[in-house]
CSV table of C-alpha atoms and ligand atoms in Angstrom, one decimal:
chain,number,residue,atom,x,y,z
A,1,UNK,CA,-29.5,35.2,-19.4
A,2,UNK,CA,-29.9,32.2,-17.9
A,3,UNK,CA,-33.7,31.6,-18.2
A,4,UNK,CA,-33.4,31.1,-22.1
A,5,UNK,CA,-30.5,28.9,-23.0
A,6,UNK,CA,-29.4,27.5,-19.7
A,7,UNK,CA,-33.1,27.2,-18.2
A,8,UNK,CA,-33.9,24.1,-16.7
A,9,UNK,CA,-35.9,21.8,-19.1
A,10,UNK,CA,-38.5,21.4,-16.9
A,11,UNK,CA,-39.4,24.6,-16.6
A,12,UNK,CA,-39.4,24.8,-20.4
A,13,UNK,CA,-42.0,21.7,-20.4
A,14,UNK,CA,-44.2,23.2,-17.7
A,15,UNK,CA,-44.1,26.3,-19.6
A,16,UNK,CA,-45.9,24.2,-22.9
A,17,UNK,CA,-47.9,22.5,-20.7
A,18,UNK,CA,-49.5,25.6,-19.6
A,19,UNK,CA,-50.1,26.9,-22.7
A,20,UNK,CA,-51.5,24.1,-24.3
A,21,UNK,CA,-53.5,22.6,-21.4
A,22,UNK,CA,-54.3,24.4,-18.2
A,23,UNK,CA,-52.3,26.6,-15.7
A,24,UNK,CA,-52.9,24.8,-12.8
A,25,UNK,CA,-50.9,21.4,-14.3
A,26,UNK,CA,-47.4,23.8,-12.9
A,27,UNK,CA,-49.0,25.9,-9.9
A,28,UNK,CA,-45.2,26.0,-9.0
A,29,UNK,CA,-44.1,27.7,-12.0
A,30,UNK,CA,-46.2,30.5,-11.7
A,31,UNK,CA,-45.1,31.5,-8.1
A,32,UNK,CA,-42.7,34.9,-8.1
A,33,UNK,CA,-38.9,34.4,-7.7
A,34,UNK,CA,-38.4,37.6,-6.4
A,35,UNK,CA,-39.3,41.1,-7.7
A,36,UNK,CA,-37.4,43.8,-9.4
A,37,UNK,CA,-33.5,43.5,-8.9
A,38,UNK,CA,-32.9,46.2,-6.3
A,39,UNK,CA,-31.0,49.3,-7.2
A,40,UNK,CA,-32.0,48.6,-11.0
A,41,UNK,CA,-31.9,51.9,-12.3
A,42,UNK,CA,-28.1,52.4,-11.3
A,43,UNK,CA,-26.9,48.9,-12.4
A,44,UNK,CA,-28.3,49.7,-15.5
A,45,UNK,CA,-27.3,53.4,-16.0
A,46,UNK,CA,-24.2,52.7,-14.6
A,47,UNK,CA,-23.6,49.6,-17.1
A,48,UNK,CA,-24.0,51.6,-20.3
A,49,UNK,CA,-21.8,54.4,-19.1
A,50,UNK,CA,-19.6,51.3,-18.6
A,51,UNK,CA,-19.8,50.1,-21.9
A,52,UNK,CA,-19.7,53.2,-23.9
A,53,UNK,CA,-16.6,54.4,-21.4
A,54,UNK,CA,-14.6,51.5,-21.4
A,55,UNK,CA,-15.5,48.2,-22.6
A,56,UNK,CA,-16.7,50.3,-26.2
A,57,UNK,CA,-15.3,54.1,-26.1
A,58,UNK,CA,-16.1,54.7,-29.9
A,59,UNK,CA,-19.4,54.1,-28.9
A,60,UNK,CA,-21.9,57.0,-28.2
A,61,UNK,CA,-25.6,56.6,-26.5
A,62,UNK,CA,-27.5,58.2,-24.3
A,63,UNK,CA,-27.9,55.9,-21.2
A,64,UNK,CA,-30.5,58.4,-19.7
A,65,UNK,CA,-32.3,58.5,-22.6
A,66,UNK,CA,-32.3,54.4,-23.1
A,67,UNK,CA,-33.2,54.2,-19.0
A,68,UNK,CA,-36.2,56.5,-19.9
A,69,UNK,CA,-37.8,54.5,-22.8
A,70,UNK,CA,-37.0,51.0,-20.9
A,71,UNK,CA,-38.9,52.5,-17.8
A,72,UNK,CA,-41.8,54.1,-19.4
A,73,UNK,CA,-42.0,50.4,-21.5
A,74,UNK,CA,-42.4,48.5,-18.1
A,75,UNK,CA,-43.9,50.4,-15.0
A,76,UNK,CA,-47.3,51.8,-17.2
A,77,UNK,CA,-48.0,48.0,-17.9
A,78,UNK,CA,-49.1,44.9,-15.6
A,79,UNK,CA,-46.5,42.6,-15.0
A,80,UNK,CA,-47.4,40.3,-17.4
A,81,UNK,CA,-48.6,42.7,-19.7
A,82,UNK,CA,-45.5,44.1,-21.7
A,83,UNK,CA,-44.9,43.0,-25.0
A,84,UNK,CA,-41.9,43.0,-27.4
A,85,UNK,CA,-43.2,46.2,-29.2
A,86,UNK,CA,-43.7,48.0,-26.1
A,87,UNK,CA,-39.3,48.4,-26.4
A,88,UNK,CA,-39.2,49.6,-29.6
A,89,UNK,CA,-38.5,53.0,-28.2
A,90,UNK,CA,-35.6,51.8,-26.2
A,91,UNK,CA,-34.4,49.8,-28.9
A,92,UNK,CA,-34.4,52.8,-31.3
A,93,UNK,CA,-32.6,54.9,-28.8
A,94,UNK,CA,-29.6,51.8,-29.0
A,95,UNK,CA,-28.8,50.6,-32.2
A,96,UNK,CA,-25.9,48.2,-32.8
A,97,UNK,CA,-23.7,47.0,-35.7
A,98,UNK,CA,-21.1,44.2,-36.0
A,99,UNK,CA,-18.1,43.4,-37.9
A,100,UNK,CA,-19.0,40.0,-39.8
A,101,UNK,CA,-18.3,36.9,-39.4
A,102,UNK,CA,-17.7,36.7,-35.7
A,103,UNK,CA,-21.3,35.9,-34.3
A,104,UNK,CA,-21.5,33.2,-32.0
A,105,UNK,CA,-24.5,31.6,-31.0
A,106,UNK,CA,-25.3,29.4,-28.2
A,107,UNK,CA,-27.6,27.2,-26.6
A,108,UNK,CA,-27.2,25.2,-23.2
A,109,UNK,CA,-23.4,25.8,-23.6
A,110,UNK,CA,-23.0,29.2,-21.2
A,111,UNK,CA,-19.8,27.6,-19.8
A,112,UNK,CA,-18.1,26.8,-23.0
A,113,UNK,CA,-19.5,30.3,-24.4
A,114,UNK,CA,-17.6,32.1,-21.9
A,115,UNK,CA,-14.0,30.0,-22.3
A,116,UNK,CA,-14.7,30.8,-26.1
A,117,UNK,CA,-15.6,34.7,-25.9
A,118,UNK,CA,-12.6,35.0,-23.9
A,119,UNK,CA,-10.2,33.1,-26.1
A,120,UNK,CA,-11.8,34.2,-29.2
A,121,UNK,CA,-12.4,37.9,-27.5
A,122,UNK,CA,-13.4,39.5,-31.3
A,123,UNK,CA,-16.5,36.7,-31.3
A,124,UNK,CA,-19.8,38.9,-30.6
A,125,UNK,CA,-22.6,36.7,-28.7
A,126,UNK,CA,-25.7,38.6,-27.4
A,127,UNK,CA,-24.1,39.4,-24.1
A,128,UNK,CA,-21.6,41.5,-25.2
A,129,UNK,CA,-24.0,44.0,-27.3
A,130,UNK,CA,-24.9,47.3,-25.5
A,131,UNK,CA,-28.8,45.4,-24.7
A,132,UNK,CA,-27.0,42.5,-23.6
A,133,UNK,CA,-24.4,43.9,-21.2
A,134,UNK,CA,-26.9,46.5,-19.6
A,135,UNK,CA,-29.5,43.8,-18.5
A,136,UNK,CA,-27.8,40.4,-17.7
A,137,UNK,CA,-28.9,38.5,-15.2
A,138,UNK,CA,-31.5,41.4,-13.9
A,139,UNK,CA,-35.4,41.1,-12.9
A,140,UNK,CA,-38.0,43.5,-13.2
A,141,UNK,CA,-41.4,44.1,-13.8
A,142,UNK,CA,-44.3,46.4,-13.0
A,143,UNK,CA,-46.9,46.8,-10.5
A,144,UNK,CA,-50.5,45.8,-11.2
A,145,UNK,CA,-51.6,48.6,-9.0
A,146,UNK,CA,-48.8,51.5,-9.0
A,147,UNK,CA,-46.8,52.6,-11.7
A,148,UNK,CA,-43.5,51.7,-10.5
A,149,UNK,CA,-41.1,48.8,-10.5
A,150,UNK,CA,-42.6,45.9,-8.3
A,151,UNK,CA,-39.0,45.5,-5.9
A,152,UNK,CA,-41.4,42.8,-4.2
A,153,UNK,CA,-42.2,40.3,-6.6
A,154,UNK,CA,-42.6,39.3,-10.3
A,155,UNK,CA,-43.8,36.5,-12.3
A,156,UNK,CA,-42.0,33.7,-13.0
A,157,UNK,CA,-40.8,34.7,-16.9
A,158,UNK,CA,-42.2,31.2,-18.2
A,159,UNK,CA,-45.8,32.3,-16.2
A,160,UNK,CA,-46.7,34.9,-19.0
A,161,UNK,CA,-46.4,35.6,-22.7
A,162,UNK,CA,-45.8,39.3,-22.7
A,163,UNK,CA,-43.3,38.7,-19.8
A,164,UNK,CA,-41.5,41.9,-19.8
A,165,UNK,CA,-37.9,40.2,-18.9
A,166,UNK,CA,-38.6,37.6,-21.8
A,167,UNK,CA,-40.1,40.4,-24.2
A,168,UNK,CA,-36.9,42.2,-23.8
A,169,UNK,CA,-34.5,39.4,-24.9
A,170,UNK,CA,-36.9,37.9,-27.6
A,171,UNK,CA,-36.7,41.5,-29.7
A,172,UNK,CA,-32.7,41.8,-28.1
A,173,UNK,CA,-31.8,38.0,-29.5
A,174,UNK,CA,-34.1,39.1,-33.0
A,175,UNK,CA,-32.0,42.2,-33.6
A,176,UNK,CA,-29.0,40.7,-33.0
A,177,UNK,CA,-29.9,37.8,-35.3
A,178,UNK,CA,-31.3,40.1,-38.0
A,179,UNK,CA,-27.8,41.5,-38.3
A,180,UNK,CA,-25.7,38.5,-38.2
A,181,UNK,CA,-23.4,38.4,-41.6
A,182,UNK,CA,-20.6,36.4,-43.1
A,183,UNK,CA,-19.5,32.9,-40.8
A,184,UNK,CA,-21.3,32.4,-37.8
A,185,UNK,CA,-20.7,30.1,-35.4
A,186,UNK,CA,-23.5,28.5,-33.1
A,187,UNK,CA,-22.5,26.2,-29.9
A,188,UNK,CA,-24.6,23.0,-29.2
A,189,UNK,CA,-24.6,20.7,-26.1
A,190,UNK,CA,-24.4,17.1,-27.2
A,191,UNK,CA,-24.9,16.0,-23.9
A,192,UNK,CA,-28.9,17.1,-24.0
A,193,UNK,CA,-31.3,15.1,-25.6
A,194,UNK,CA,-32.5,17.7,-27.6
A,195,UNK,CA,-29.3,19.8,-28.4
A,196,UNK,CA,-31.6,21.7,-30.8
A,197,UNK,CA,-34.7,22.6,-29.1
A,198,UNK,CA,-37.4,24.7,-31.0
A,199,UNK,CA,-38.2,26.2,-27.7
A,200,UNK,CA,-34.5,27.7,-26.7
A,201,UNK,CA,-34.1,31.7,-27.9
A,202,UNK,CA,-32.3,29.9,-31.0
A,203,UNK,CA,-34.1,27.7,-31.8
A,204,UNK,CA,-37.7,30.0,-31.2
A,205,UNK,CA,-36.3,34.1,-32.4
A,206,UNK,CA,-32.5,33.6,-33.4
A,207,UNK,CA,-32.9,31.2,-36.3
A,208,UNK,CA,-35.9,32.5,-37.9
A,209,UNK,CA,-34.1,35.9,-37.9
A,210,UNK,CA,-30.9,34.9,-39.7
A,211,UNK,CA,-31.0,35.8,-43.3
A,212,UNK,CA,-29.7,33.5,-45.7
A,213,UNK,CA,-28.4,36.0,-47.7
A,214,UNK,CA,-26.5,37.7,-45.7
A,215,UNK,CA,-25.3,35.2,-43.5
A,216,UNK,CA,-22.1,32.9,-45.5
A,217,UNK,CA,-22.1,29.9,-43.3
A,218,UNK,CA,-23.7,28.6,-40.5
A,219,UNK,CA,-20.6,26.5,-38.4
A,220,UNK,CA,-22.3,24.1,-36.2
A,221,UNK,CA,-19.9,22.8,-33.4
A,222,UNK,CA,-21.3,20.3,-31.2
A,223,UNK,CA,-19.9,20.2,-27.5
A,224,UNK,CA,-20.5,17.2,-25.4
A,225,UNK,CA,-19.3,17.0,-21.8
A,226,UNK,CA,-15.6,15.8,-21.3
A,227,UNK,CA,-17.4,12.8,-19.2
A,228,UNK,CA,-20.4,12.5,-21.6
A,229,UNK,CA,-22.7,11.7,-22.1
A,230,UNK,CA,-22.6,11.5,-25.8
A,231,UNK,CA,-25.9,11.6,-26.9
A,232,UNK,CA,-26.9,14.2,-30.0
A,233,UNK,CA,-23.9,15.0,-32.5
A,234,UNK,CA,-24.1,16.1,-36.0
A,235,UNK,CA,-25.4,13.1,-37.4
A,236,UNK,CA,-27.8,12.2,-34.5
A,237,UNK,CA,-31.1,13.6,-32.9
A,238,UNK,CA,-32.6,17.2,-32.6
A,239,UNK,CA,-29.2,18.4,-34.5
A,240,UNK,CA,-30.0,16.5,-37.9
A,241,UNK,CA,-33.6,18.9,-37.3
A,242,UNK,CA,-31.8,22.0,-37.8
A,243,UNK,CA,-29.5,20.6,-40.5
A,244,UNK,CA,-32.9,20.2,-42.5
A,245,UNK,CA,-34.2,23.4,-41.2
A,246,UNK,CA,-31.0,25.5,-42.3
A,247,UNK,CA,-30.6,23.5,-46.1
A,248,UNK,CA,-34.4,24.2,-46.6
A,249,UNK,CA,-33.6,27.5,-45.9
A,250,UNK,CA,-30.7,28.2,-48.2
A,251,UNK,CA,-28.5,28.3,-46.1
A,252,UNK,CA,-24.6,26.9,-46.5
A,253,UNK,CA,-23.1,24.9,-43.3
A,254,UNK,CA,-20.8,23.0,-41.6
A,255,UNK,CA,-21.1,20.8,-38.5
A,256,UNK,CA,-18.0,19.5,-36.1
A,257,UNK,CA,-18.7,17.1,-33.1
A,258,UNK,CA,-15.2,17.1,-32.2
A,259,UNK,CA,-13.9,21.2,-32.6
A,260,UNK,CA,-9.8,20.7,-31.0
A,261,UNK,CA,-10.3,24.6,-30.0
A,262,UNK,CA,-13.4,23.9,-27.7
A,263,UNK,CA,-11.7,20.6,-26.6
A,264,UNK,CA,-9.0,22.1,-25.1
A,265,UNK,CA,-10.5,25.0,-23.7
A,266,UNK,CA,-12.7,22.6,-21.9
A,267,UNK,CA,-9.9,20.4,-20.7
A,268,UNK,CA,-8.5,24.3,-19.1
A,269,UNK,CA,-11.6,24.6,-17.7
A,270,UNK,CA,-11.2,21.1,-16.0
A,271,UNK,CA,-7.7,19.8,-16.7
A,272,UNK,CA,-8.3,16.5,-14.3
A,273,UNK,CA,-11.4,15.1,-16.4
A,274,UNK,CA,-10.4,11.6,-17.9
A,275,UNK,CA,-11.3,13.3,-21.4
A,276,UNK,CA,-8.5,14.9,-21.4
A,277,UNK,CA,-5.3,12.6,-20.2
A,278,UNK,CA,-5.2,11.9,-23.7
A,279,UNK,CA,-3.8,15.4,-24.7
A,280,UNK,CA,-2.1,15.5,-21.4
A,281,UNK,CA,-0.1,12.6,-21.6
A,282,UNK,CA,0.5,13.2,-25.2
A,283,UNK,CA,1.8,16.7,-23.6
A,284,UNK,CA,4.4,15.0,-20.8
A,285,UNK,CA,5.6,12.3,-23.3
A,286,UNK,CA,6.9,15.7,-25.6
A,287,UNK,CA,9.9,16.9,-23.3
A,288,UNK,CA,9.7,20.3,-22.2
A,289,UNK,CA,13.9,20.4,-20.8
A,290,UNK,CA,16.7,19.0,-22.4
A,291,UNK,CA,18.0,15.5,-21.5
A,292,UNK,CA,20.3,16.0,-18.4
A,293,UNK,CA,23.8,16.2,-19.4
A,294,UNK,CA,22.7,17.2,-23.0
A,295,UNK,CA,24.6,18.5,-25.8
B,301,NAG,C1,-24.8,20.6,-21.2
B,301,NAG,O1,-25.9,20.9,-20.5
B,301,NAG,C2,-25.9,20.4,-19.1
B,301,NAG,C3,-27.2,20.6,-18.5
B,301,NAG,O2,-27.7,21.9,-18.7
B,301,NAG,C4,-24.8,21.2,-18.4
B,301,NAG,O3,-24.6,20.8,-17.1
B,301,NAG,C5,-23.5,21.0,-19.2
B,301,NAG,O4,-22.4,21.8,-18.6
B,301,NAG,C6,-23.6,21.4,-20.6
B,301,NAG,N1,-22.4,20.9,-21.3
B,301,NAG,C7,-21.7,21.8,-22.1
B,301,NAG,C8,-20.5,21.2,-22.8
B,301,NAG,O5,-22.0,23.0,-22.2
B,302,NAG,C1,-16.3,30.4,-43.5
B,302,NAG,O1,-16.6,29.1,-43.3
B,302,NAG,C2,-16.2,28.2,-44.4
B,302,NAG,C3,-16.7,26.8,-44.0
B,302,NAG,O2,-16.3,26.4,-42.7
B,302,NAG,C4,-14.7,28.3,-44.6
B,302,NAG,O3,-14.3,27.5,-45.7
B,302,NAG,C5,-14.3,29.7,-44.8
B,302,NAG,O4,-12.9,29.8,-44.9
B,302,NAG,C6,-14.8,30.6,-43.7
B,302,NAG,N1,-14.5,32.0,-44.0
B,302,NAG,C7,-14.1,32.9,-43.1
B,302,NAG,C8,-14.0,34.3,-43.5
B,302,NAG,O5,-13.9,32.6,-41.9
């Protein structure tokens, strides 16, 4: 899923650029990265028998029955041509509830996302519904001529609106969104100039989705490399924007710029970063044996 939250911002500003002035200000952006990720059909078969086998065995779907509506959404249409409500059969065939309070969000923080999902292994991000595991990280689209997947090329996803990679993750990150309840959690990087960006998945689908009602807090923890820099924190830039955005909204909050938890699962991550000799040499000056010749 790294073309929303971890996409480079460049792409991001080329993409605005060609919408509001003229596509040839990006000619790069437009050329294909590839087609249709080979084999597609079995990764993605084969991942929701996966998930409904072993990573979720109370779970029932029919993964045939998902593959048929996701296929007959994309290879009938151009490859720029399938929009969001072109899924809504596939999306019917899966749908997906969550215990509360354990919905994380994230934006431009993948590699703290993952320390935290697998600490916190109850915390629910997009990637780890039934939508999210069975097309991560995969490419397709259709052919303008034929209809069947294009194995040879696609469009670059910021190239068109009704992308059908992008379509699929705007209505995936919207349902799961729509159904987020009591605390959630949602992960900033305060080592971006805009930590907050109205054109992220969050900041564009996820947050118009969450309900007020429903939702109890919203728990805003900025994470700033170990090394910095320190640029956007709770009090500072694009994050103060979505403090507005959330009060104006209703919403309750809280915001932390220095979350211990995330700290040290950082410092695991990268134990020999000079942000964190602090908490190691806090660790060596506690002895771990007795004093030789001890009681
Ligand atoms: C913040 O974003 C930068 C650039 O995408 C990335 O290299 C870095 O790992 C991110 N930091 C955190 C704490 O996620
Ligand atoms: C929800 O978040 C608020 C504010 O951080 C906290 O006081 C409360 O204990 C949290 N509740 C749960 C169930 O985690």
């Amino acid at each position: 899923m790294d073309w929303w939250t971890g996409v480079n911002p460049a792409l991001w500003s080329c993409r605005i650029h060609i919408c509001v002035i003229v596509l040839s200000v990006c000619p790069e952006v437009l050329r294909s990265e590839g087609g249709t990720t080979p084999n597609l059909k079995h990764i993605v078969i084969g991942r929701c028998y996966s998930y409904i086998r072993l990573v979720n065995p109370t779970l029932s779907y029919d993964c045939e029955e998902i593959w048929r509506h996701f296929e007959a959404a994309v290879v009938p249409r151009p490859s720029c041509g399938v929009r969001v409500k072109d899924y809504r059969h596939m999306f019917h065939a899966m749908p997906q509830l969550w215990p509360c309070d354990q919905f994380l969000f994230w934006s431009k923080t993948r590699g703290v996302m993952h320390g935290y999902t697998t600490a916190f292994p109850r915390s629910w991000t997009l990637e780890r519904t039934l939508v999210g595991y069975m097309f991560n990280d995969l490419i397709w689209c259709g052919h303008e001529e034929d209809t069947a997947f294009n194995f040879h090329s696609c469009p670059k996803w910021s190239a068109c609106v009704h992308h059908p990679v992008y379509s699929l993750w705007r209505q995936a990150s919207q349902n799961f969104a729509e159904t987020a309840c009591g605390n959630i959690t949602v992960l900033l990087n305060g080592s971006l100039q805009e930590a907050f960006s109205r054109e992220s998945m969050f900041g564009s689908v996820e947050l118009d989705g969450l309900n007020p009602r429903m939702v109890h807090y919203v728990n805003i923890k900025v994470v700033s490399n170990l090394e910095g820099p320190f640029i956007e924190s709770c009090d500072r830039g694009s994050i103060v924007d979505l403090i507005h955005i959330l009060r104006s909204r209703g919403f309750r909050w809280t915001c932390a710029d220095d979350d211990l938890t995330l700290k040290v699962l950082q410092c695991v991550q990268n134990p020999r970063a000079s942000g964190c000799r602090a908490c190691a040499d806090s660790l060596k000056r506690t002895p771990t044996t007795p004093p030789s010749g001890g009681a």
